[in-house]
PDB file of C-alpha atoms in Angstrom:
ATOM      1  CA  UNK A 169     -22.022  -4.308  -8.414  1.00  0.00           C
ATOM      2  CA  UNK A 170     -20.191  -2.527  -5.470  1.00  0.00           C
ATOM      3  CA  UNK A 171     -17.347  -0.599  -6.211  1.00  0.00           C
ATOM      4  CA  UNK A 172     -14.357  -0.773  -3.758  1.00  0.00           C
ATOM      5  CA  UNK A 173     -13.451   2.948  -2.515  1.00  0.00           C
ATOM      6  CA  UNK A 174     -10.140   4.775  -3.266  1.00  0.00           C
ATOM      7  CA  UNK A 175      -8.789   6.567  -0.234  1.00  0.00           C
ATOM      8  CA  UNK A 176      -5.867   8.158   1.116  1.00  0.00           C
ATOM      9  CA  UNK A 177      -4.032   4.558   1.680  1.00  0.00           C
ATOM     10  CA  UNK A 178      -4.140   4.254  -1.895  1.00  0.00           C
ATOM     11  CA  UNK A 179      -2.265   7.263  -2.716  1.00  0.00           C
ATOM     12  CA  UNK A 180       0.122   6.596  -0.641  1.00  0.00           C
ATOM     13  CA  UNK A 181       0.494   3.089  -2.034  1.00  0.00           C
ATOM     14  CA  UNK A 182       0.584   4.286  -5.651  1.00  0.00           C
ATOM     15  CA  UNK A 183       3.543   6.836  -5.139  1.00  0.00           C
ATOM     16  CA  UNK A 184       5.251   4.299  -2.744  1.00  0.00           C
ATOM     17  CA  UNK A 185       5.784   1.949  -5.840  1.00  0.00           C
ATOM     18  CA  UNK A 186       6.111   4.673  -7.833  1.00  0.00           C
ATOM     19  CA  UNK A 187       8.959   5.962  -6.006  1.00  0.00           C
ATOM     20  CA  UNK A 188      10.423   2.452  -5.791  1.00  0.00           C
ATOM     21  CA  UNK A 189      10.722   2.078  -9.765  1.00  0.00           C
ATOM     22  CA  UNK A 190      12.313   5.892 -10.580  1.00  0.00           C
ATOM     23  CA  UNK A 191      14.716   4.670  -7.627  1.00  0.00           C
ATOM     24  CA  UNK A 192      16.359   2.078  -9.705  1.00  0.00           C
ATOM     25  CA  UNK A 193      16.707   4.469 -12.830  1.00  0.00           C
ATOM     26  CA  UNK A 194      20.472   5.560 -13.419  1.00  0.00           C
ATOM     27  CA  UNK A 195      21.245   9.338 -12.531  1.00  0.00           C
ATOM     28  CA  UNK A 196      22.496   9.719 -16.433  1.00  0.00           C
ATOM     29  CA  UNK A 197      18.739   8.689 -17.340  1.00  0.00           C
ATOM     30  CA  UNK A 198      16.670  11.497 -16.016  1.00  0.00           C
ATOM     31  CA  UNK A 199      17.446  13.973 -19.067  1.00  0.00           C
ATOM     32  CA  UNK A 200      15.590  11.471 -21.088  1.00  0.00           C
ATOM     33  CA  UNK A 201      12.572  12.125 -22.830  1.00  0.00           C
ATOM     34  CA  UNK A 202       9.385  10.627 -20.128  1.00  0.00           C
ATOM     35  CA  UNK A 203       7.964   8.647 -22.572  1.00  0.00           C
ATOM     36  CA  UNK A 204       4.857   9.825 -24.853  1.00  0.00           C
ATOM     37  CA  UNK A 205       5.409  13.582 -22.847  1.00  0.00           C
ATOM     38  CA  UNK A 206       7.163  16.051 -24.414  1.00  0.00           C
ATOM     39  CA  UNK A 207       9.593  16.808 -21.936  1.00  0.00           C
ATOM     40  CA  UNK A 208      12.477  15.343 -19.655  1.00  0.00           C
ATOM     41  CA  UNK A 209      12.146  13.046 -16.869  1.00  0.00           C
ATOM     42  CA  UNK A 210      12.829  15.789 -14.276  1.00  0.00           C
ATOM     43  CA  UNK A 211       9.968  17.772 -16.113  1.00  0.00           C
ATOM     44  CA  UNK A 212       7.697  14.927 -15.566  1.00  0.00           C
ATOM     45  CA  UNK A 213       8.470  14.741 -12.228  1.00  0.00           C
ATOM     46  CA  UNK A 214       8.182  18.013 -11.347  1.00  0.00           C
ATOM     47  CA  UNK A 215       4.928  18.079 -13.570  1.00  0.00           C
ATOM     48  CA  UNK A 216       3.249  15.181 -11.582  1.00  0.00           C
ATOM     49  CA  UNK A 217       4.383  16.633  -8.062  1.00  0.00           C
ATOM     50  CA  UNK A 218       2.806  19.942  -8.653  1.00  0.00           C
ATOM     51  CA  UNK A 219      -0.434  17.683  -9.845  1.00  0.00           C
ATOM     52  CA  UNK A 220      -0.573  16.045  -6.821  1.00  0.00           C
ATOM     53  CA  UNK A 221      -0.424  18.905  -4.460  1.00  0.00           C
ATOM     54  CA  UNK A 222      -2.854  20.958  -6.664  1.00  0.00           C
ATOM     55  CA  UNK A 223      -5.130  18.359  -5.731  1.00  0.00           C
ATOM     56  CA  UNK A 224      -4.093  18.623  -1.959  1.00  0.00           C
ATOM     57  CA  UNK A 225      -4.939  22.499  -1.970  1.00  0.00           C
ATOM     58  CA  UNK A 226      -8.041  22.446  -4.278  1.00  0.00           C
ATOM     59  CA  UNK A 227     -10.131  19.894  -1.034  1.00  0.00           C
ATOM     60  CA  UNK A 228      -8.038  21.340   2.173  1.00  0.00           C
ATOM     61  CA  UNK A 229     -10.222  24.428   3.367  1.00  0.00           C
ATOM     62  CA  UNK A 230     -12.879  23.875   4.913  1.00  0.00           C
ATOM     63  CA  UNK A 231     -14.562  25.836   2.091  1.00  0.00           C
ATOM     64  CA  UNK A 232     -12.635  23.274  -0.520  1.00  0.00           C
ATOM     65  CA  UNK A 233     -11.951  25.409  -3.827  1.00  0.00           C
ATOM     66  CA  UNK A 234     -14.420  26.670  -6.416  1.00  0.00           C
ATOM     67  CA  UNK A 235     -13.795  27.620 -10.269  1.00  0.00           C
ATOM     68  CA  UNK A 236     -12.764  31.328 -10.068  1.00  0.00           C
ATOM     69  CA  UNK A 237     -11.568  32.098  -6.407  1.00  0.00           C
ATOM     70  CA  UNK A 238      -8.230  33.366  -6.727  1.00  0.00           C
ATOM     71  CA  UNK A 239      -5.599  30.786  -6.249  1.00  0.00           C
ATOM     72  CA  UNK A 240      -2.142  30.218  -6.715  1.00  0.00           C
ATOM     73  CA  UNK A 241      -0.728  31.068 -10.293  1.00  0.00           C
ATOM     74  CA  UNK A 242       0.396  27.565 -11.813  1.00  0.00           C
ATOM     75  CA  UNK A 243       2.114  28.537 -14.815  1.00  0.00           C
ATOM     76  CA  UNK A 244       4.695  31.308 -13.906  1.00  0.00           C
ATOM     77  CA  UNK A 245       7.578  33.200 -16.278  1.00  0.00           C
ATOM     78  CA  UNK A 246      11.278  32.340 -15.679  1.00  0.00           C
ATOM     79  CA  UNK A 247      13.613  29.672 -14.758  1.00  0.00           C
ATOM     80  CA  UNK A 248      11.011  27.751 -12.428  1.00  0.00           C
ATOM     81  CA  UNK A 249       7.257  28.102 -13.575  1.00  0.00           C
ATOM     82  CA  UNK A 250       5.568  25.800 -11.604  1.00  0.00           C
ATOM     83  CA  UNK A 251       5.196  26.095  -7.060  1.00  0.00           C
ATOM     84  CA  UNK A 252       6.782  22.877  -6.110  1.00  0.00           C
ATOM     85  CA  UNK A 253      10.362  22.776  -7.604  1.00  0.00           C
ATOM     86  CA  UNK A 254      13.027  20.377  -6.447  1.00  0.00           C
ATOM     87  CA  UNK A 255      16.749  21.420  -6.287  1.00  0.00           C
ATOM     88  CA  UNK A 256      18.164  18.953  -9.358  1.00  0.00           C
ATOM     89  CA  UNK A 257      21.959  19.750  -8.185  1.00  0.00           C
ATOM     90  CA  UNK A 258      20.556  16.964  -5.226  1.00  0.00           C
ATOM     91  CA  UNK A 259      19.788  14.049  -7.776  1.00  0.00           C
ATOM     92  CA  UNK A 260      16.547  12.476  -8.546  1.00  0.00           C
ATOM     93  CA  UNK A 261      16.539  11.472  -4.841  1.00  0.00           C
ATOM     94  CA  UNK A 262      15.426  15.194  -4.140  1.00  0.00           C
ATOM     95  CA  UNK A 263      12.243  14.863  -6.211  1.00  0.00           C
ATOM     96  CA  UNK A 264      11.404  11.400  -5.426  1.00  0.00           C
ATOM     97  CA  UNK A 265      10.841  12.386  -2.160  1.00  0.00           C
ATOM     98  CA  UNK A 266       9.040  15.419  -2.619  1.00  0.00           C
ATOM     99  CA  UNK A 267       6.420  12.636  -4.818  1.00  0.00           C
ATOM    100  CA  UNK A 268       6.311  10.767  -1.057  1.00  0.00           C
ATOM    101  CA  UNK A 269       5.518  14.208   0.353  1.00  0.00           C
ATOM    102  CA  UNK A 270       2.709  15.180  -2.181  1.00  0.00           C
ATOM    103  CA  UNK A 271       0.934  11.767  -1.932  1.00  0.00           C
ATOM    104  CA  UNK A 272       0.897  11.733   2.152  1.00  0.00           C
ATOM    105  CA  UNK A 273      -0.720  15.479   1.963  1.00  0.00           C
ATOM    106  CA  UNK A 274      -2.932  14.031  -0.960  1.00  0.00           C
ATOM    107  CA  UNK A 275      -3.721  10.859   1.110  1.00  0.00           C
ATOM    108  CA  UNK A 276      -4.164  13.307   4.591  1.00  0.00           C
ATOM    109  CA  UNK A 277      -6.535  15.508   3.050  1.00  0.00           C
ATOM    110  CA  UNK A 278      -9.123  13.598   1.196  1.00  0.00           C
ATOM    111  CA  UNK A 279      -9.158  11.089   3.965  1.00  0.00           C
ATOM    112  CA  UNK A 280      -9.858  13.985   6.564  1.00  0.00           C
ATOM    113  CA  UNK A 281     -12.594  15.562   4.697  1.00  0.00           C
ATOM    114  CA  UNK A 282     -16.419  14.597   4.958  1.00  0.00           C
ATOM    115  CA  UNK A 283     -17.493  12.605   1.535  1.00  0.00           C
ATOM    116  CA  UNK A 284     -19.522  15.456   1.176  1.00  0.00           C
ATOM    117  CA  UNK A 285     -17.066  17.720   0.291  1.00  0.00           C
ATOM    118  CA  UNK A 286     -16.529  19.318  -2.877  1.00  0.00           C
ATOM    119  CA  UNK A 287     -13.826  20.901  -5.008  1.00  0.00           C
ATOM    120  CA  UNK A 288     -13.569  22.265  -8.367  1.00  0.00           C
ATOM    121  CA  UNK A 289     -11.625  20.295 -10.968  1.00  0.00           C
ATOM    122  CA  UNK A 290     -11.351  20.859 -14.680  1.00  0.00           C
ATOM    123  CA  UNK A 291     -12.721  17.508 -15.042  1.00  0.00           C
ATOM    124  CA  UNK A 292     -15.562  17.741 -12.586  1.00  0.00           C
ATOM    125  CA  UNK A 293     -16.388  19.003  -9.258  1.00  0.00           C
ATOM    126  CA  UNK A 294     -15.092  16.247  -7.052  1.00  0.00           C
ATOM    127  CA  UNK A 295     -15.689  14.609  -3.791  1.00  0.00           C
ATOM    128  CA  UNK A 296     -12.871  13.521  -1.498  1.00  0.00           C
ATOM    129  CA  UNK A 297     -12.726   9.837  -3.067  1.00  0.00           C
ATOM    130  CA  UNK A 298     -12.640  11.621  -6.322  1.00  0.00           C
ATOM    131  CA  UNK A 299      -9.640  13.408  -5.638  1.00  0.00           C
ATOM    132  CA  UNK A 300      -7.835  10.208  -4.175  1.00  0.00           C
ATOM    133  CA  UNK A 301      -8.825   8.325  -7.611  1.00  0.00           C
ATOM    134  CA  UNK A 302      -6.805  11.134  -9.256  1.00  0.00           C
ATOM    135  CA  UNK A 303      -4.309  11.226  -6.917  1.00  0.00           C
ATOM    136  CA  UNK A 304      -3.823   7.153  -7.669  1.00  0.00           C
ATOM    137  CA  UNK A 305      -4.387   7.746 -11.769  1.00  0.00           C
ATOM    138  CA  UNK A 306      -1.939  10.704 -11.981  1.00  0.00           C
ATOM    139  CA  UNK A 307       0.871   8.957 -10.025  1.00  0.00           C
ATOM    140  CA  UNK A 308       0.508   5.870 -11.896  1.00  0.00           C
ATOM    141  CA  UNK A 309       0.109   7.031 -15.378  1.00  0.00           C
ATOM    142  CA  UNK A 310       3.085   9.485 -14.944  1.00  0.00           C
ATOM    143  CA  UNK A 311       5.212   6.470 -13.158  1.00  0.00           C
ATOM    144  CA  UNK A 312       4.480   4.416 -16.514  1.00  0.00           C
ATOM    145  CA  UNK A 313       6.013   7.694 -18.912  1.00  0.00           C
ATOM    146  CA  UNK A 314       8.433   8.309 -16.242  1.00  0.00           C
ATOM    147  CA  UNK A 315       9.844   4.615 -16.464  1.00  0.00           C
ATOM    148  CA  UNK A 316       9.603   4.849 -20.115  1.00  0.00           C
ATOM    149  CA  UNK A 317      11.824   7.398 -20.261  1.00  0.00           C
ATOM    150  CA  UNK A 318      14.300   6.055 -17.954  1.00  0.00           C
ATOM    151  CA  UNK A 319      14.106   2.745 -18.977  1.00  0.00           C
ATOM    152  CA  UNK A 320      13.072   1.062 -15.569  1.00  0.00           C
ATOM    153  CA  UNK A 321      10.487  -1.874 -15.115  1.00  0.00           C
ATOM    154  CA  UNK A 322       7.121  -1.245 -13.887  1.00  0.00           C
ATOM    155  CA  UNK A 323       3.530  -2.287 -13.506  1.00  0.00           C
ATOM    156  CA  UNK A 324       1.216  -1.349 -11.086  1.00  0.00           C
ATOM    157  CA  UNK A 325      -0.704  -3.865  -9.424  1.00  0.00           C
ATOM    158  CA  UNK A 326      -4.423  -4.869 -10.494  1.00  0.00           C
ATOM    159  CA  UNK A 327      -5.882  -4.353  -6.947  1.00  0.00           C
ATOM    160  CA  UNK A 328      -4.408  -0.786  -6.869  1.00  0.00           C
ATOM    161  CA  UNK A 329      -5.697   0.163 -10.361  1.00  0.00           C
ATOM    162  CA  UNK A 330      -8.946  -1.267 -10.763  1.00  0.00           C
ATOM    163  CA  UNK A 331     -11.155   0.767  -8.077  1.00  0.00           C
ATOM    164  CA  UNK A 332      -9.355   4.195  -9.643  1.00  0.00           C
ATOM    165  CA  UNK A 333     -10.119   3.157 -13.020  1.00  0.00           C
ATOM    166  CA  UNK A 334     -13.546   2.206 -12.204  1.00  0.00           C
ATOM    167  CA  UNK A 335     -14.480   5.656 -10.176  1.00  0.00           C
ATOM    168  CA  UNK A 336     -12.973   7.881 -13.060  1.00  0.00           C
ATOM    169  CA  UNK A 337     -13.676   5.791 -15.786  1.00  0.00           C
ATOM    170  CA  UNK A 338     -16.886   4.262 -15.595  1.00  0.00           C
ATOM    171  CA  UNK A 339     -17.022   4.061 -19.555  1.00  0.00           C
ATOM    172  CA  UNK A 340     -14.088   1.245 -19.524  1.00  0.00           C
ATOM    173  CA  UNK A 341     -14.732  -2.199 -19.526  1.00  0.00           C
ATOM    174  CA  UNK A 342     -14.678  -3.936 -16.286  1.00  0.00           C
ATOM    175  CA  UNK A 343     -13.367  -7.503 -17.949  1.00  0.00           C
ATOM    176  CA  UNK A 344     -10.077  -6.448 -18.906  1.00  0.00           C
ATOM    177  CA  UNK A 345      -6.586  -6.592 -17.084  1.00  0.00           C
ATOM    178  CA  UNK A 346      -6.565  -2.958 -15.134  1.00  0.00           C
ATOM    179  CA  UNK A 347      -3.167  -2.054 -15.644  1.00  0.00           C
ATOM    180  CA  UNK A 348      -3.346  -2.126 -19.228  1.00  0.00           C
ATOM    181  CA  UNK A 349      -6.698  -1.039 -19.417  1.00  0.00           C
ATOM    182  CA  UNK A 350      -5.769   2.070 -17.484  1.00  0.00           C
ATOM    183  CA  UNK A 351      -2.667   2.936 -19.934  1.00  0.00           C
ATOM    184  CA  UNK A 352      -5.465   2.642 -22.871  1.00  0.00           C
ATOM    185  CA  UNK A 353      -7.905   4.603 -20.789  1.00  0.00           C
ATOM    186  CA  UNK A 354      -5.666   7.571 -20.272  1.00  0.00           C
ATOM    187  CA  UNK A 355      -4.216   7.724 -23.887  1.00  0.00           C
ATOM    188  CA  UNK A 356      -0.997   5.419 -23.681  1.00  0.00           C
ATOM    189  CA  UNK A 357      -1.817   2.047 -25.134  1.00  0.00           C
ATOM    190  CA  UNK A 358      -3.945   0.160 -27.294  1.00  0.00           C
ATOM    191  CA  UNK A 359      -6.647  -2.146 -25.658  1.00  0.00           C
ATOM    192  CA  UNK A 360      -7.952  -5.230 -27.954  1.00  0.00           C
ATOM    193  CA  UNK A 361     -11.352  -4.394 -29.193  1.00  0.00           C
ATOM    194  CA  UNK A 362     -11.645  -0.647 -28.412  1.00  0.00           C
ATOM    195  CA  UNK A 363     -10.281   2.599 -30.615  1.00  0.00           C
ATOM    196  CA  UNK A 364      -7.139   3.921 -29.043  1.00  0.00           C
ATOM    197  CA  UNK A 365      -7.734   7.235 -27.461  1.00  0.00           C
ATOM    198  CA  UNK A 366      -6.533  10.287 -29.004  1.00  0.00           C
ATOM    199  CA  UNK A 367      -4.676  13.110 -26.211  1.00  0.00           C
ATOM    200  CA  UNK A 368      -8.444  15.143 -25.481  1.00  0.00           C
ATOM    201  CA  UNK A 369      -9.443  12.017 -23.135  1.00  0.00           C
ATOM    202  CA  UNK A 370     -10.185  12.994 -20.291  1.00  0.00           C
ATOM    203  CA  UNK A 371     -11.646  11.282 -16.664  1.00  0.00           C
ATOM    204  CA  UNK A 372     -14.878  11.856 -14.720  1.00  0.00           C
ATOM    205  CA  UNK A 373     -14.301  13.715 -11.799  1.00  0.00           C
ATOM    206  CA  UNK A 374     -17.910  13.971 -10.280  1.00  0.00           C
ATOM    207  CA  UNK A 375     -19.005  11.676  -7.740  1.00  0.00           C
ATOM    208  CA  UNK A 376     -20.856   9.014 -10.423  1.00  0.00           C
ATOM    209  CA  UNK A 377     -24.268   8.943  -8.190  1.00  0.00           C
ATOM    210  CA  UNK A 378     -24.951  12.800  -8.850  1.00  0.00           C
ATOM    211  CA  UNK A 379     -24.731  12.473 -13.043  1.00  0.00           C
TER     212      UNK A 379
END
């Protein structure tokens, strides 16, 4: 069966509706726990912005990033611990749009790059289709704790889901509605017939031709 590729268009699609949906959240909401994450919904915002753009930097040289070439430090002391910050004194609005910023460089990036390109990732040395896959998962699974959390409406729509969920999770079935299956696939819902997954799930990053 052909699989339908994930590319930059996706991205952008995925944090497009994403930014839709934390749009319609009250101001008063984003203190809020984000859902099954142990932290506020600015945290989870921040959290999936700096996720994005990690995957923006890790494919952008033209020598895309490999496991132990010094890099930017992630996880810093103090006030602001992450690189990509937004001013909270703005509103959510200020975030929001830095999510439209980190999907377009997500989106530019892996869309630019030959599909023989590599980069390092926890998860698996990935290809640029990879990396747009991830770039669709983490926006969408972090939209669904981040409307949790704020108490806003959303599903993402099957088309979107279903060639991300089949390129990092080739183990899930292919018969199931996407969205849901996606939510069970990354640790956040129950799917009829299969064990709920425990928080050490993870996705599979390498291109699925070289396993």
């Amino acid at each position: 069966m052909t699989r339908t590729l994930v590319t930059g268009p996706d991205v952008e699609r995925a944090v497009d509706l994403t930014a839709g949906a934390l749009r319609n959240a009250p101001a008063e909401a984003w203190d809020d726990q984000a859902g099954p994450m142990d932290c506020s919904c600015w945290d989870a915002l921040d959290h999936l912005n700096n996720g994005l753009f990690s995957y923006a930097l890790r494919l952008a040289p033209q020598v895309p990033y490999l496991q132990g070439r010094p890099t930017i430090v992630w996880q810093r002391p103090g006030e602001q611990p992450l690189p990509i910050i937004t001013d909270r004194e703005s509103g959510p609005e200020a975030g929001i749009e830095a999510l439209l910023m980190m999907g377009g460089l997500v989106a530019a990036v892996v869309d630019a790059r030959p599909a023989s390109a590599r980069a390092w990732h926890i998860w698996g040395t990935a290809d640029p289709e990879g990396f747009a896959a991830m770039g669709v998962v983490e926006t969408l699974a972090h939209a669904f704790d981040l409307t949790q959390g704020l108490g806003v409406d959303f599903e993402a729509p099957a088309d979107l889901v279903a060639p991300a969920l089949a390129r990092l999770f080739p183990e899930a079935p292919a018969d199931t509605d996407p969205w849901p299956t996606l939510l069970w696939a990354t640790g956040r819902g129950e799917l009829a017939g299969h064990a709920k997954r425990g928080p050490d799930w993870t996705w599979h990053g390498a291109p699925l031709d070289e396993d």
